[in-house]
Short mmCIF file of C-alpha atoms and ligand atoms in Angstrom, two decimals:
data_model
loop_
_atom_site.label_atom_id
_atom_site.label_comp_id
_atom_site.label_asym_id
_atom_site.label_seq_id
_atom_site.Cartn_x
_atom_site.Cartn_y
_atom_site.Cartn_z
CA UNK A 53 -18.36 -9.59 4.48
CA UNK A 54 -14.67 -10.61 5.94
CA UNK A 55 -15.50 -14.34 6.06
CA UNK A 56 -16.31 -13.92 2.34
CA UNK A 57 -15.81 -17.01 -0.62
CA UNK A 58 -14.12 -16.79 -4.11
CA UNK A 59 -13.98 -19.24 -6.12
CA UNK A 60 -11.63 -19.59 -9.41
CA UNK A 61 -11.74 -21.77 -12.22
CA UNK A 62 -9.06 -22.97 -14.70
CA UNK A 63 -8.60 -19.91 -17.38
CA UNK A 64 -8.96 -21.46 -21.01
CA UNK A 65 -9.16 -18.21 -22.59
CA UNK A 66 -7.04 -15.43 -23.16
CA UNK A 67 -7.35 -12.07 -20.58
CA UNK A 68 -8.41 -9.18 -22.95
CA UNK A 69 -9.66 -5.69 -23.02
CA UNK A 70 -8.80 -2.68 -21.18
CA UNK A 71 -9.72 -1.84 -17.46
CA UNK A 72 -9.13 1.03 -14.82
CA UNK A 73 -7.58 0.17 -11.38
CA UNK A 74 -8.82 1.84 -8.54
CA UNK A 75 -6.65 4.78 -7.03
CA UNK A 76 -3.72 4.70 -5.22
CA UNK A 77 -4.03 3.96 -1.52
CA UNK A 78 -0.99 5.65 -0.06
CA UNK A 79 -1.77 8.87 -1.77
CA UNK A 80 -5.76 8.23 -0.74
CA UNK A 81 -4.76 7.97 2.94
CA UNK A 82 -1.88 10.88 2.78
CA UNK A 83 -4.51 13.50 0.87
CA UNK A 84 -6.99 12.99 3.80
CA UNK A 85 -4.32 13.53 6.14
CA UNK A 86 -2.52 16.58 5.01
CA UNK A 87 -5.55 18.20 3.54
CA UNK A 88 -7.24 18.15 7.15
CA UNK A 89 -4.15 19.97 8.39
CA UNK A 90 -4.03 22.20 5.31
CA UNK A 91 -5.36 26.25 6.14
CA UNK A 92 -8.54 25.95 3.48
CA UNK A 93 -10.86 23.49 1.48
CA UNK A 94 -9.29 20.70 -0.86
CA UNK A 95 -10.59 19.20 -3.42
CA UNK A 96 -9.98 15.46 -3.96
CA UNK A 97 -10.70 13.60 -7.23
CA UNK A 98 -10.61 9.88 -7.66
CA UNK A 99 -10.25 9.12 -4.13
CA UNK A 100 -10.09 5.03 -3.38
CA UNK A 101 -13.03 4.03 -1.17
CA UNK A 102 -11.30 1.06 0.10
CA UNK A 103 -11.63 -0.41 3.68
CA UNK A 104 -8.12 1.15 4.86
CA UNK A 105 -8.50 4.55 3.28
CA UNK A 106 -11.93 5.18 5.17
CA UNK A 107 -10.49 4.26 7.90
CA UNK A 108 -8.11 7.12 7.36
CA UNK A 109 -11.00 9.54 6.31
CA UNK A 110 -13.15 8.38 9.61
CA UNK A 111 -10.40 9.05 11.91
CA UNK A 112 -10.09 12.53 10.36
CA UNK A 113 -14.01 13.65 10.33
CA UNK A 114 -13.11 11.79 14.22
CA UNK A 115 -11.01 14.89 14.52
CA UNK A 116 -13.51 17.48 14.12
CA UNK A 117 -12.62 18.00 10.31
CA UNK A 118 -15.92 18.09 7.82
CA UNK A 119 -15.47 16.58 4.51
CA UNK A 120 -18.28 16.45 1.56
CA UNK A 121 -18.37 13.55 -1.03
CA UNK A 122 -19.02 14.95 -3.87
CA UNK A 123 -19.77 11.97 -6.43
CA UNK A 124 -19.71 8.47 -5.00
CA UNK A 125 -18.89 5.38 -7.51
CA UNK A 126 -17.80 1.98 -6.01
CA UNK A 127 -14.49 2.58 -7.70
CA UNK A 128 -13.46 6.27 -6.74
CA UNK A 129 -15.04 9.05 -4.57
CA UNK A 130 -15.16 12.83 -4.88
CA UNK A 131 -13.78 14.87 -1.60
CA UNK A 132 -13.76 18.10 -0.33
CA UNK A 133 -12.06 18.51 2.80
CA UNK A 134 -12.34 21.61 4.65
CA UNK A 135 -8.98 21.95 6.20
CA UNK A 136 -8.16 24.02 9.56
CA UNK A 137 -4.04 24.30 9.74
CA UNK A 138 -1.98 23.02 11.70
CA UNK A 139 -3.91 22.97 14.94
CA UNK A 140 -7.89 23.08 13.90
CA UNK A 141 -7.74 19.74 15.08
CA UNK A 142 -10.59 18.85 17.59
CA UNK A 143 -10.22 16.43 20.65
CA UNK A 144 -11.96 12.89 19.01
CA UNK A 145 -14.87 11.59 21.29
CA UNK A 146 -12.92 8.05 21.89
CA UNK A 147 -10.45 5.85 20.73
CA UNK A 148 -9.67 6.21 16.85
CA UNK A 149 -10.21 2.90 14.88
CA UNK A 150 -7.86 2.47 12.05
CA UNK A 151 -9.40 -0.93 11.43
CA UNK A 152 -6.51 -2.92 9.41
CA UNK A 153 -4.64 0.29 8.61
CA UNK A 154 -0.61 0.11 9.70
CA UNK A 155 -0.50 3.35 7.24
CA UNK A 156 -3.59 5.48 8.89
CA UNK A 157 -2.09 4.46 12.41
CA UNK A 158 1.30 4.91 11.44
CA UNK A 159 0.75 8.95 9.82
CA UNK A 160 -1.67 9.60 11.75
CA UNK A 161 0.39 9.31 14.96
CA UNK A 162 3.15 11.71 13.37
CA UNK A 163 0.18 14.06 13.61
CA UNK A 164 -1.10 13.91 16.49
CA UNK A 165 2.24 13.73 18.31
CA UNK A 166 1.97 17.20 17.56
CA UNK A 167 -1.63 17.99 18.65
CA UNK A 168 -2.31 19.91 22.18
CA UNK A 169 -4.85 17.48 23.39
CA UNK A 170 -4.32 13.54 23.97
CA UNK A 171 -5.44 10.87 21.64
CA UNK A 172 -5.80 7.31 21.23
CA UNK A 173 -4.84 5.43 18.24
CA UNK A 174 -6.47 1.44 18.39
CA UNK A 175 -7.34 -0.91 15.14
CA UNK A 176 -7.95 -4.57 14.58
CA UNK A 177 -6.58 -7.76 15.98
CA UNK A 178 -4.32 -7.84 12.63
CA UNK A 179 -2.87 -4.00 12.93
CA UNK A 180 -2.80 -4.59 16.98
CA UNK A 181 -0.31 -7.24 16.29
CA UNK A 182 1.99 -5.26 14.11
CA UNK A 183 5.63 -3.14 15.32
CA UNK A 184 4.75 0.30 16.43
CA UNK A 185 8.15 0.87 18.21
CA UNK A 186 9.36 1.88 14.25
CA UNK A 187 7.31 4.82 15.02
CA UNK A 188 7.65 5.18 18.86
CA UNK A 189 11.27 5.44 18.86
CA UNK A 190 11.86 8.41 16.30
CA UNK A 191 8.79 10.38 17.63
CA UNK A 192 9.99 10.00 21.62
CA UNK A 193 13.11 11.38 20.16
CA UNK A 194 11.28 14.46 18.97
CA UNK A 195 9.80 14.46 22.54
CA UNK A 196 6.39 12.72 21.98
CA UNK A 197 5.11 11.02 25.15
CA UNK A 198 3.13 7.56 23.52
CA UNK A 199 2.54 4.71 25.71
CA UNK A 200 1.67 1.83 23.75
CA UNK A 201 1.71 -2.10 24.72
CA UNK A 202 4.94 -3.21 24.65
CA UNK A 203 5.35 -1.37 21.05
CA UNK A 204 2.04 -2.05 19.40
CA UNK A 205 -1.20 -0.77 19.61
CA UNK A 206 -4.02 0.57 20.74
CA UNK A 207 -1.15 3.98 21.00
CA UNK A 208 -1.56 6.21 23.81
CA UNK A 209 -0.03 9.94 22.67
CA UNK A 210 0.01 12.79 25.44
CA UNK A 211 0.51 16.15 24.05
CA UNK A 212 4.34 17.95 24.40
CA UNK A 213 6.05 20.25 22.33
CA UNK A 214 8.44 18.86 20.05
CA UNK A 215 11.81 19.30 18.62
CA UNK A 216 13.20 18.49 15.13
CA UNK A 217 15.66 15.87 14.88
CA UNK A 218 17.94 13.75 12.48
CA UNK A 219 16.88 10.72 12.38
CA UNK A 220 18.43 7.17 10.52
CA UNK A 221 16.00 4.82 9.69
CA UNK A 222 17.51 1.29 9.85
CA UNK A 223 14.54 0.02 7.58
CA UNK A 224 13.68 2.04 4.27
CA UNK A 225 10.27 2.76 5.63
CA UNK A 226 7.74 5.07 4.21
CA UNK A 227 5.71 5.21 7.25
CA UNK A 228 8.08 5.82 9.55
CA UNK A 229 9.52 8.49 6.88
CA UNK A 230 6.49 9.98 7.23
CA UNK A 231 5.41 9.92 10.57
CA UNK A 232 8.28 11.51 11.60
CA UNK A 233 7.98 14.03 8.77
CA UNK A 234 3.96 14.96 9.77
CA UNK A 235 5.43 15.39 13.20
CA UNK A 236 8.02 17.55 11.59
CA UNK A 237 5.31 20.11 10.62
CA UNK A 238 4.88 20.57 14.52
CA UNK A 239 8.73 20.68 15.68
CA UNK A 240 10.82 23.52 16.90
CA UNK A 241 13.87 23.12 14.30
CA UNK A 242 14.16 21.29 10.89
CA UNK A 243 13.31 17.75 10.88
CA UNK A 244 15.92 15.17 8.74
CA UNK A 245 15.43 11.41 8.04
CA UNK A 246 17.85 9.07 6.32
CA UNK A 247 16.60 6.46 4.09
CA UNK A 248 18.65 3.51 3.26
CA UNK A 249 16.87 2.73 0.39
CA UNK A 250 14.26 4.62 -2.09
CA UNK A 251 11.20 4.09 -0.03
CA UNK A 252 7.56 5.58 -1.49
CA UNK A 253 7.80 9.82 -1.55
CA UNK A 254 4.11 10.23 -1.52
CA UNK A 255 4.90 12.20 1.52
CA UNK A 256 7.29 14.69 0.34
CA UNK A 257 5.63 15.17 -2.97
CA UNK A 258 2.43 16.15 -1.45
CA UNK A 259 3.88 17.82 1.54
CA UNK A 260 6.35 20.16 -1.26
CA UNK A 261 3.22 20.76 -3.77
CA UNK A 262 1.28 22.27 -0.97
CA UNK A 263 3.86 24.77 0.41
CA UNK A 264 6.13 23.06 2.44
CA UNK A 265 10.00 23.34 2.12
CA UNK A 266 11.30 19.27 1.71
CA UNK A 267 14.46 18.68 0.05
CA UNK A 268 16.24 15.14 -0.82
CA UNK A 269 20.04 15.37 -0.92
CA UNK A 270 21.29 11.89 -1.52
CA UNK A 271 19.39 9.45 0.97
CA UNK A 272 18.67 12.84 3.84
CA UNK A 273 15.10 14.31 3.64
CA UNK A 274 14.74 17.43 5.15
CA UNK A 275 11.99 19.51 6.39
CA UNK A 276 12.23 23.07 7.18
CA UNK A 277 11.05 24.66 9.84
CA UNK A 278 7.50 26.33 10.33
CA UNK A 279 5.38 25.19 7.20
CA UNK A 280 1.72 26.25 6.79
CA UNK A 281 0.19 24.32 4.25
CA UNK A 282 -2.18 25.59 1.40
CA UNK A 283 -4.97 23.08 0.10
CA UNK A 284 -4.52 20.24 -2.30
CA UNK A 285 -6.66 20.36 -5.81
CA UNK A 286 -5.81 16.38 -6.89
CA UNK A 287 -6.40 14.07 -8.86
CA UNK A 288 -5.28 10.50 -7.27
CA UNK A 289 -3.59 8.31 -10.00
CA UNK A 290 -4.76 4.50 -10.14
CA UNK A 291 -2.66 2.42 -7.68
CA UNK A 292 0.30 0.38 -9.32
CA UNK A 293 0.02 -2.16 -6.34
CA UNK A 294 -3.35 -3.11 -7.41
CA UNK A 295 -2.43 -2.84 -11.29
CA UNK A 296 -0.04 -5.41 -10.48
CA UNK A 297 -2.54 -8.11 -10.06
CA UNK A 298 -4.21 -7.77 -14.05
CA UNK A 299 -0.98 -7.24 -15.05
CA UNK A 300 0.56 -10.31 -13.66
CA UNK A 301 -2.54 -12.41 -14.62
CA UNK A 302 -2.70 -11.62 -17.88
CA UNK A 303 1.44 -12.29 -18.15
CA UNK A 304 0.84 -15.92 -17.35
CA UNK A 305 -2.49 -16.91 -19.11
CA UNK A 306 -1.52 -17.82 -23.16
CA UNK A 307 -2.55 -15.04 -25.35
CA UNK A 308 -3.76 -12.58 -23.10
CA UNK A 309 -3.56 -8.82 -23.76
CA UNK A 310 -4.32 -6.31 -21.72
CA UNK A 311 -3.71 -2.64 -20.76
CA UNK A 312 -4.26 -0.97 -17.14
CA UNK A 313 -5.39 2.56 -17.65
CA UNK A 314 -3.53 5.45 -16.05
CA UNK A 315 -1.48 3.86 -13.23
CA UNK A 316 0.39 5.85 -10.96
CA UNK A 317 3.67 4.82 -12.14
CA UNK A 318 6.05 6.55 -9.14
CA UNK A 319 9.70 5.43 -9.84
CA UNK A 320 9.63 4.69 -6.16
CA UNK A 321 6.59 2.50 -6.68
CA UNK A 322 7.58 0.77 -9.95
CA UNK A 323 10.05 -2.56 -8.69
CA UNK A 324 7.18 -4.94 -9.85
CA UNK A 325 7.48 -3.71 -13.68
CA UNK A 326 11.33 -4.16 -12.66
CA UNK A 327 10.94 -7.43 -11.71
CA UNK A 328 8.62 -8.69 -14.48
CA UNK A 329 10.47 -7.45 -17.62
CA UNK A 330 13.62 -9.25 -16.53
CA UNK A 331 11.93 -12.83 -16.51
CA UNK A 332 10.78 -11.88 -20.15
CA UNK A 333 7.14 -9.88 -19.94
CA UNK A 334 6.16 -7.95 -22.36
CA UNK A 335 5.44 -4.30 -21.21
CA UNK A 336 4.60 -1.33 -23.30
CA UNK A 337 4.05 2.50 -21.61
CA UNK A 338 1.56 4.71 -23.59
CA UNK A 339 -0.26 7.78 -22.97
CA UNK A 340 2.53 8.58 -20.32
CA UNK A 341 1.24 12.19 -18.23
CA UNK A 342 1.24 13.61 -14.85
CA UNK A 343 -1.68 13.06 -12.42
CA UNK A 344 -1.66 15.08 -9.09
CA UNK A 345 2.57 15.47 -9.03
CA UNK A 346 2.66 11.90 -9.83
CA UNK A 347 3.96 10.47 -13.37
CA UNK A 348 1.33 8.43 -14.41
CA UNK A 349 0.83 6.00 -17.72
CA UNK A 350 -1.00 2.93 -18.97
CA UNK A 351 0.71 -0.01 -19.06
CA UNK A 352 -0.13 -2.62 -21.75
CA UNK A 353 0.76 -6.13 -21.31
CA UNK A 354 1.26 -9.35 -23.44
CA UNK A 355 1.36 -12.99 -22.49
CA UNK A 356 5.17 -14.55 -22.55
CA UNK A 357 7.05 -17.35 -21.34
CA UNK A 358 8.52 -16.42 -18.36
CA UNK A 359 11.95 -17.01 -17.22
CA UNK A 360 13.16 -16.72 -13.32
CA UNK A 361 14.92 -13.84 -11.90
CA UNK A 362 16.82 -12.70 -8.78
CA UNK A 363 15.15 -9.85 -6.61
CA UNK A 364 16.93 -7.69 -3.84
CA UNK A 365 17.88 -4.41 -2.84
CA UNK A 366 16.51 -1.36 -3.89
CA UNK A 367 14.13 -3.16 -5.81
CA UNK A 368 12.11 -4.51 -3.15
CA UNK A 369 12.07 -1.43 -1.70
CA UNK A 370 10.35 -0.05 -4.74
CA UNK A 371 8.08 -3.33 -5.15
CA UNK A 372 7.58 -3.97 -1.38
CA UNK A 373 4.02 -4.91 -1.50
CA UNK A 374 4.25 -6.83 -4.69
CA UNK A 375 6.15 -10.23 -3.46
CA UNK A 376 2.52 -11.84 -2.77
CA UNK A 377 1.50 -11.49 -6.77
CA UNK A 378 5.52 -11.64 -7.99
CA UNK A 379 5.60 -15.03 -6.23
CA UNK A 380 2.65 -16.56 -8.54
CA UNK A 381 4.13 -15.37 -11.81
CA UNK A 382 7.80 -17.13 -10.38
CA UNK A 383 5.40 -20.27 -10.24
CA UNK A 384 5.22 -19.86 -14.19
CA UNK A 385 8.09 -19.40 -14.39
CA UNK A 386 10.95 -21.19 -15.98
CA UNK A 387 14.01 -21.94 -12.84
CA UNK A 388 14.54 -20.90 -9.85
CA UNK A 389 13.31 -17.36 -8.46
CA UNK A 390 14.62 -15.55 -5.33
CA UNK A 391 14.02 -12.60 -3.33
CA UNK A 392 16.24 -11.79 -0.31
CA UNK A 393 16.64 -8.63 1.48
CA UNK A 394 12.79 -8.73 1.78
CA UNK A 395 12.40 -9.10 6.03
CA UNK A 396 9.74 -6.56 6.21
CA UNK A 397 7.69 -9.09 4.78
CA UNK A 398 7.24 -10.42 7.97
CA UNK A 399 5.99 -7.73 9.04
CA UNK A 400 3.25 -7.14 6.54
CA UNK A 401 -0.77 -7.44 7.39
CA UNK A 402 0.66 -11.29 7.92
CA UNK A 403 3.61 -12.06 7.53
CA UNK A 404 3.82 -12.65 3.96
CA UNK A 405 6.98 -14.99 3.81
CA UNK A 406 5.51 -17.74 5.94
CA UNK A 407 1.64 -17.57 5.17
CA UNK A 408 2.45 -16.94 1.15
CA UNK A 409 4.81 -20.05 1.36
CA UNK A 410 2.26 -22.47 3.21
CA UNK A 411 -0.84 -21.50 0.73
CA UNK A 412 1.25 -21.67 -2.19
CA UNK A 413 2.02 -25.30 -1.34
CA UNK A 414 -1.37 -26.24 -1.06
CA UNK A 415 -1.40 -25.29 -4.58
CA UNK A 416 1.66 -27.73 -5.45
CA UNK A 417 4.43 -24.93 -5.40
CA UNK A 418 8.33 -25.87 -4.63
CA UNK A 419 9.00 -22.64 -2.38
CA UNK A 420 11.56 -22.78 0.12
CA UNK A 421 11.85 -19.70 2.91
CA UNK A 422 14.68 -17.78 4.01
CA UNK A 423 14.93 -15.66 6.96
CA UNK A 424 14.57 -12.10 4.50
CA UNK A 425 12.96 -14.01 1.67
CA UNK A 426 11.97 -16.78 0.00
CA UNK A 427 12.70 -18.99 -3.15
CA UNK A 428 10.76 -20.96 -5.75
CA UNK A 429 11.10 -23.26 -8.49
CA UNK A 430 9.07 -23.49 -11.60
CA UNK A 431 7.22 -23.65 -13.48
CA UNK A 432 4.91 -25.79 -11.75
CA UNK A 433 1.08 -26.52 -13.05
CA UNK A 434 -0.49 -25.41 -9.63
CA UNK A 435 -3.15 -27.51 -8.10
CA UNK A 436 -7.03 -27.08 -7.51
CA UNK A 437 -6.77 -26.51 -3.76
CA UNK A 438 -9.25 -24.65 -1.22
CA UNK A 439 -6.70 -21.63 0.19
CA UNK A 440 -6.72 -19.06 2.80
CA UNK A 441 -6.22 -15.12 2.74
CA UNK A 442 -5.62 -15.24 6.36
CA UNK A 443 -7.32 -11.51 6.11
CA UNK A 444 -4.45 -9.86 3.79
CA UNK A 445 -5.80 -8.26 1.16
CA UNK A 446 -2.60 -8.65 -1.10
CA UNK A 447 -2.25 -12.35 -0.20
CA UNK A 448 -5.97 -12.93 -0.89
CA UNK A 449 -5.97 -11.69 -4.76
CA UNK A 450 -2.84 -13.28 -5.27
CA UNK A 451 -4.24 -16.48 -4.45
CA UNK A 452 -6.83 -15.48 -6.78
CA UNK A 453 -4.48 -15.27 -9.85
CA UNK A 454 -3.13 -18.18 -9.08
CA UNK A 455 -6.60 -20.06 -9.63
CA UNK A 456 -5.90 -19.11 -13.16
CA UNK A 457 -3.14 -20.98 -13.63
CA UNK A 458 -4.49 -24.14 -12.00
CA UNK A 459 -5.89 -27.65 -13.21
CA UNK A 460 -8.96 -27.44 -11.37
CA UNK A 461 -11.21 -24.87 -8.93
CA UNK A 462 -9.56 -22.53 -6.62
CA UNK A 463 -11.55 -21.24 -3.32
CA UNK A 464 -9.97 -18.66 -1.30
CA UNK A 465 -11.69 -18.31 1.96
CA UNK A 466 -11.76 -15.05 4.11
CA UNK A 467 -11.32 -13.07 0.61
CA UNK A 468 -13.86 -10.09 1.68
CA UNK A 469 -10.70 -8.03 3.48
CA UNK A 470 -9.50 -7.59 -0.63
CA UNK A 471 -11.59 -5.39 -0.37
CA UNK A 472 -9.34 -3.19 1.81
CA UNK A 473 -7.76 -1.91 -1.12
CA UNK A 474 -8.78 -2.98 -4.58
CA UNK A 475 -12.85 -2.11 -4.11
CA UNK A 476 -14.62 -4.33 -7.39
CA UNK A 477 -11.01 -6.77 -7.93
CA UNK A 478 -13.76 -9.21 -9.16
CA UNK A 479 -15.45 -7.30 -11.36
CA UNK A 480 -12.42 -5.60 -13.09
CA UNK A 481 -10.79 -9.14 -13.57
CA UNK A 482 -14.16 -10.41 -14.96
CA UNK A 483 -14.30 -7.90 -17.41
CA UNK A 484 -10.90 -8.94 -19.04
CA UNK A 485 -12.75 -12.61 -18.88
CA UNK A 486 -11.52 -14.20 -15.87
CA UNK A 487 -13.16 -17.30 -14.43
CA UNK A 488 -13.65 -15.97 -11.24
CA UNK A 489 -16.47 -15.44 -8.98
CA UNK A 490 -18.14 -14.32 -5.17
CA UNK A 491 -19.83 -17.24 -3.45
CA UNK A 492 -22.18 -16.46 -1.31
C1 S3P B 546 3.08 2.39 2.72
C2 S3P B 546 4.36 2.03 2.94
C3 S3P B 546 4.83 0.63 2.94
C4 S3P B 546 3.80 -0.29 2.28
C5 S3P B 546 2.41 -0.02 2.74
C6 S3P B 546 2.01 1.41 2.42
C7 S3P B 546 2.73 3.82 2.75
O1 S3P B 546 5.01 0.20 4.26
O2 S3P B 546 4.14 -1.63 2.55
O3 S3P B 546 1.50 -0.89 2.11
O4 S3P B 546 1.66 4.21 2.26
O5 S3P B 546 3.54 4.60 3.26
P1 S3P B 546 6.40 0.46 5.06
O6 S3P B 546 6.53 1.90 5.30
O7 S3P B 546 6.22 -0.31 6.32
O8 S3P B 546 7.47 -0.09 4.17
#
C-alpha cells in the first residue's frame, strides 16, 4: 500500500458538514505502553488503529502482554489490556519492529531500560535514520547500557539497575521527556527533567491519573520514587494534529464551513489554532468537555482571507507537527510568513524544512529555508504538479490540501504511509466534499 496514488482536483465548492478525526496518536501509543506496565486490566476506548500506534501495540503483545479488541472500526478500536506491573514483562522472541515509529522506539526504550532481560529495539529505513542519542544520553546517565549504531537504531539495551537523575533537555522534547520518565518508574531515587519549552504532557497526565506521583514546578518535572500503577479506563480524544488538516482546508477554500468533532484540544498541543487565528481564521470552540484527563472540544471553522504571521518559540513547541499543513495555508496567505526556532524539523520522519520546501515549489510556492525554519510569500495560486510524500505521513496530506487550492490536478505519490496516522484521511475529507481521490 506505501507506493500508493492520490490524486486532487481543483476545489470549486465550498468544504461543508461535520466530521470526526481519528484519535490522538501520542495518547494511542502512551495508553498501550503504560497500561502493559499497569498491575490489572485497562480498558481503552477509541484507540487510533494507525500504522505507528500498532506498531506500539505489536511490540507490547511482543512482550508477553495479552490485549483483546473489543470492537474494531477503521476509525477507532476497542482495547483491553491486561497489564502485569512493573516487571510482568516477558523476554520478546526477536528484534521489536517499530516500523516508522520515533515515538514507540523512543518510550518504549525508557521501558525497557528498566526491564531484567535484554531487548532489541529496530524499525524502518526512515526511523533507522533518525537521532537516538536524544534518548541514549539521558538513559546511560540513569545507568542503562544501549549500544546502538553510532546513535540510531536498531537499539541494543542490556539490563542494569538504574538510578534517578536530573536531567536538562536542550530540546523541548516529549519523547525524550518521556523516555526518561518511563525509565523513571524503574530508578532508585526521584527522576527530574527540565523542559525548555511546553512540550506535549501526555506522559505526565496519564502517568499522574493512574497513581503515580509527577509534579511540574516551573519548567522541572518530577517523578517520585517507587510508583505502582493502577489501570487506565479511557477514552482517547480525536487527535488535533490530524484535525489540523480539515481545519486548514476548509480555512482556504471560499465559503467553506466546517466543524471537527471532539478534538483533543491539550494547551500543549494547541500552537496550530495559535497560529491560524492570528493570520485572520475564523475559529469557534463548542461543546468544550473532558475526555480521558484531556480537555477536549469541537472546533468549527469558517473560510477567511488570510493574512501572514510570524511563528517561534513556545508556539512551535505546542504546534511542532503542524508546520507541514501551516505552510499551505501561508501559501494563501496574504505577505510574508515565517517560522524560526523550528530545527527539529529536520529531524522529523524527513526532514520537513528541506523536503516541504522542494515539493511546495513544484507547486509554484516562493519559500525560502533557514537553518531552524523556513519562510514564504503569498498568496500564490499553486500549480497542478505531480508531488512526493517522500513516506511522511504529515507531508503527504499536506500536499493533499494543497491540491485544493490549485489550478489544475494534484498527484501525490507514495501517499499510502498517511495512513500511519490519520486511518480514512480520504474519506473524512470526501465527506466535507473534497475533490480528492485513491488511484489505484
Ligand atoms: C511526540 C512528540 C513529538 C512529536 C511526535 C509525537 C510524542 O516529537 O513530533 O510526532 O508523542 O511524544 P518530539 O518529542 O521529538 O518533539
Amino acid at each position: 500500500m506505501s507506493k500508493t496514488q492520490l490524486l486532487v482536483r481543483p476545489q470549486q465548492t465550498p468544504l461543508v458538514g461535520t466530521v470526526y478525526v481519528p484519535s490522538d496518536k501520542s495518547i494511542s501509543h502512551r495508553a498501550v505502553l503504560l497500561a502493559a506496565i499497569a498491575d490489572g486490566t485497562s480498558h481503552i476506548r477509541n484507540w487510533l488503529p494507525a500504522g505507528d500506534t500498532i506498531a506500539t501495540l505489536e511490540a507490547i503483545k511482543g512482550l508477553g502482554i495479552s490485549i483483546e479488541i473489543q470492537k474494531e472500526s477503521a476509525q477507532s478500536w476497542e482495547l483491553t489490556i491486561h497489564g502485569r506491573g512493573l516487571h510482568g514483562l516477558q523476554p520478546p522472541s526477536g528484534a521489536i519492529d517499530c516500523r516508522n515509529a520515533g515515538t514507540c522506539m523512543r518510550l518504549l526504550a525508557g521501558i525497557l531500560a528498566g526491564q531484567r532481560f535484554p531487548t532489541i529495539l529496530d524499525g524502518s529505513e526512515q526511523l533507522r535514520k533518525r537521532p537516538m542519542k536524544r534518548i541514549i544520553a539521558p538513559l546511560e546517565q540513569m545507568a542503562a547500557l544501549i549500544g546502538s549504531e553510532d546513535g540510531r537504531a536498531p537499539l541494543r539495551i542490556q539490563p542494569n539497575s538504574l538510578e534517578g537523575i536530573s536531567y536538562e533537555m536542550n530540546v523541548a522534547s516529549a519523547q525524550v521527556k518521556s523516555a526518561v520518565l518511563l525509565a523513571g518508574l524503574y530508578a532508585h531515587g526521584e527522576t527530574r527533567v527540565f523542559q525548555p519549552g511546553p512540550a506535549r504532557d501526555h506522559t505526565e497526565r496519564m502517568l499522574t491519573a493512574m497513581g503515580a506521583q509527577v509534579t511540574t514546578d516551573e519548567n522541572w518535572i518530577t517523578l517520585s520514587e517507587g510508583a505502582q500503577l493502577s489501570p487506565l479506563d479511557l477514552t482517547v480524544p480525536g487527535d488535533i494534529s490530524s484535525a489540523a488538516f480539515p481545519i486548514i482546508a476548509a480555512a482556504m477554500v471560499p465559503h467553506s464551513q466546517i466543524t471537527v468533532a471532539n478534538v483533543g484540544c491539550n494547551p500543549t498541543r494547541t500552537g496550530i489554532l495559535d497560529m491560524l487565528s492570528s493570520m485572520g481564521a475564523h475559529l469557534q470552540f463548542a461543546n468544550q468537555h473532558v475526555t480521558g484527563g484531556e480537555p477536549t472540544s469541537d472546533v468549527q471553522v469558517a473560510f477567511e482571507e488570510l493574512h501572514s504571521t510570524q511563528v517561534w518559540g513556545d508556539t512551535v513547541v505546542r504546534g511542532i507537527d503542524e508546520f507541514p499543513i501551516w505552510a499551505i495555508a501561508a501559501t494563501q496567505a496574504a505577505g510574508n510568513s515565517t517560522v524560526s526556532d523550528a530545527a527539529e524539523l529536520r529531524v522529523k520522519e524527513v526532514d520537513r524544512i528541506s523536503v516541504l520546501a522542494g515539493e511546495l515549489r513544484k507547486l509554484g510556492v516562493n519559500i525560502s529555508e533557514h537553518p531552524d525554519g523556513f519562510t514564504i510569500a503569498g498568496p500564490t495560486r499553486l500549480q497542478a504538479a505531480e508531488v512526493d510524500s517522500y513516506g511522511d505521513h504529515r507531508l503527504g496530506m499536506a500536499l493533499a490540501v494543497a491540491g485544493l487550492a490549485a489550478d489544475g490536478p494534484v498527484l501525490i505519490q507514495d501517499a499510502g504511509c498517511i495512513h500511519d496516522s490519520f486511518p480514512g484521511f480520504v474519506d473524512t475529507m470526501q465527506a466535507l466534499g473534497a475533490n480528492m481521490a485513491w488511484v489505484s
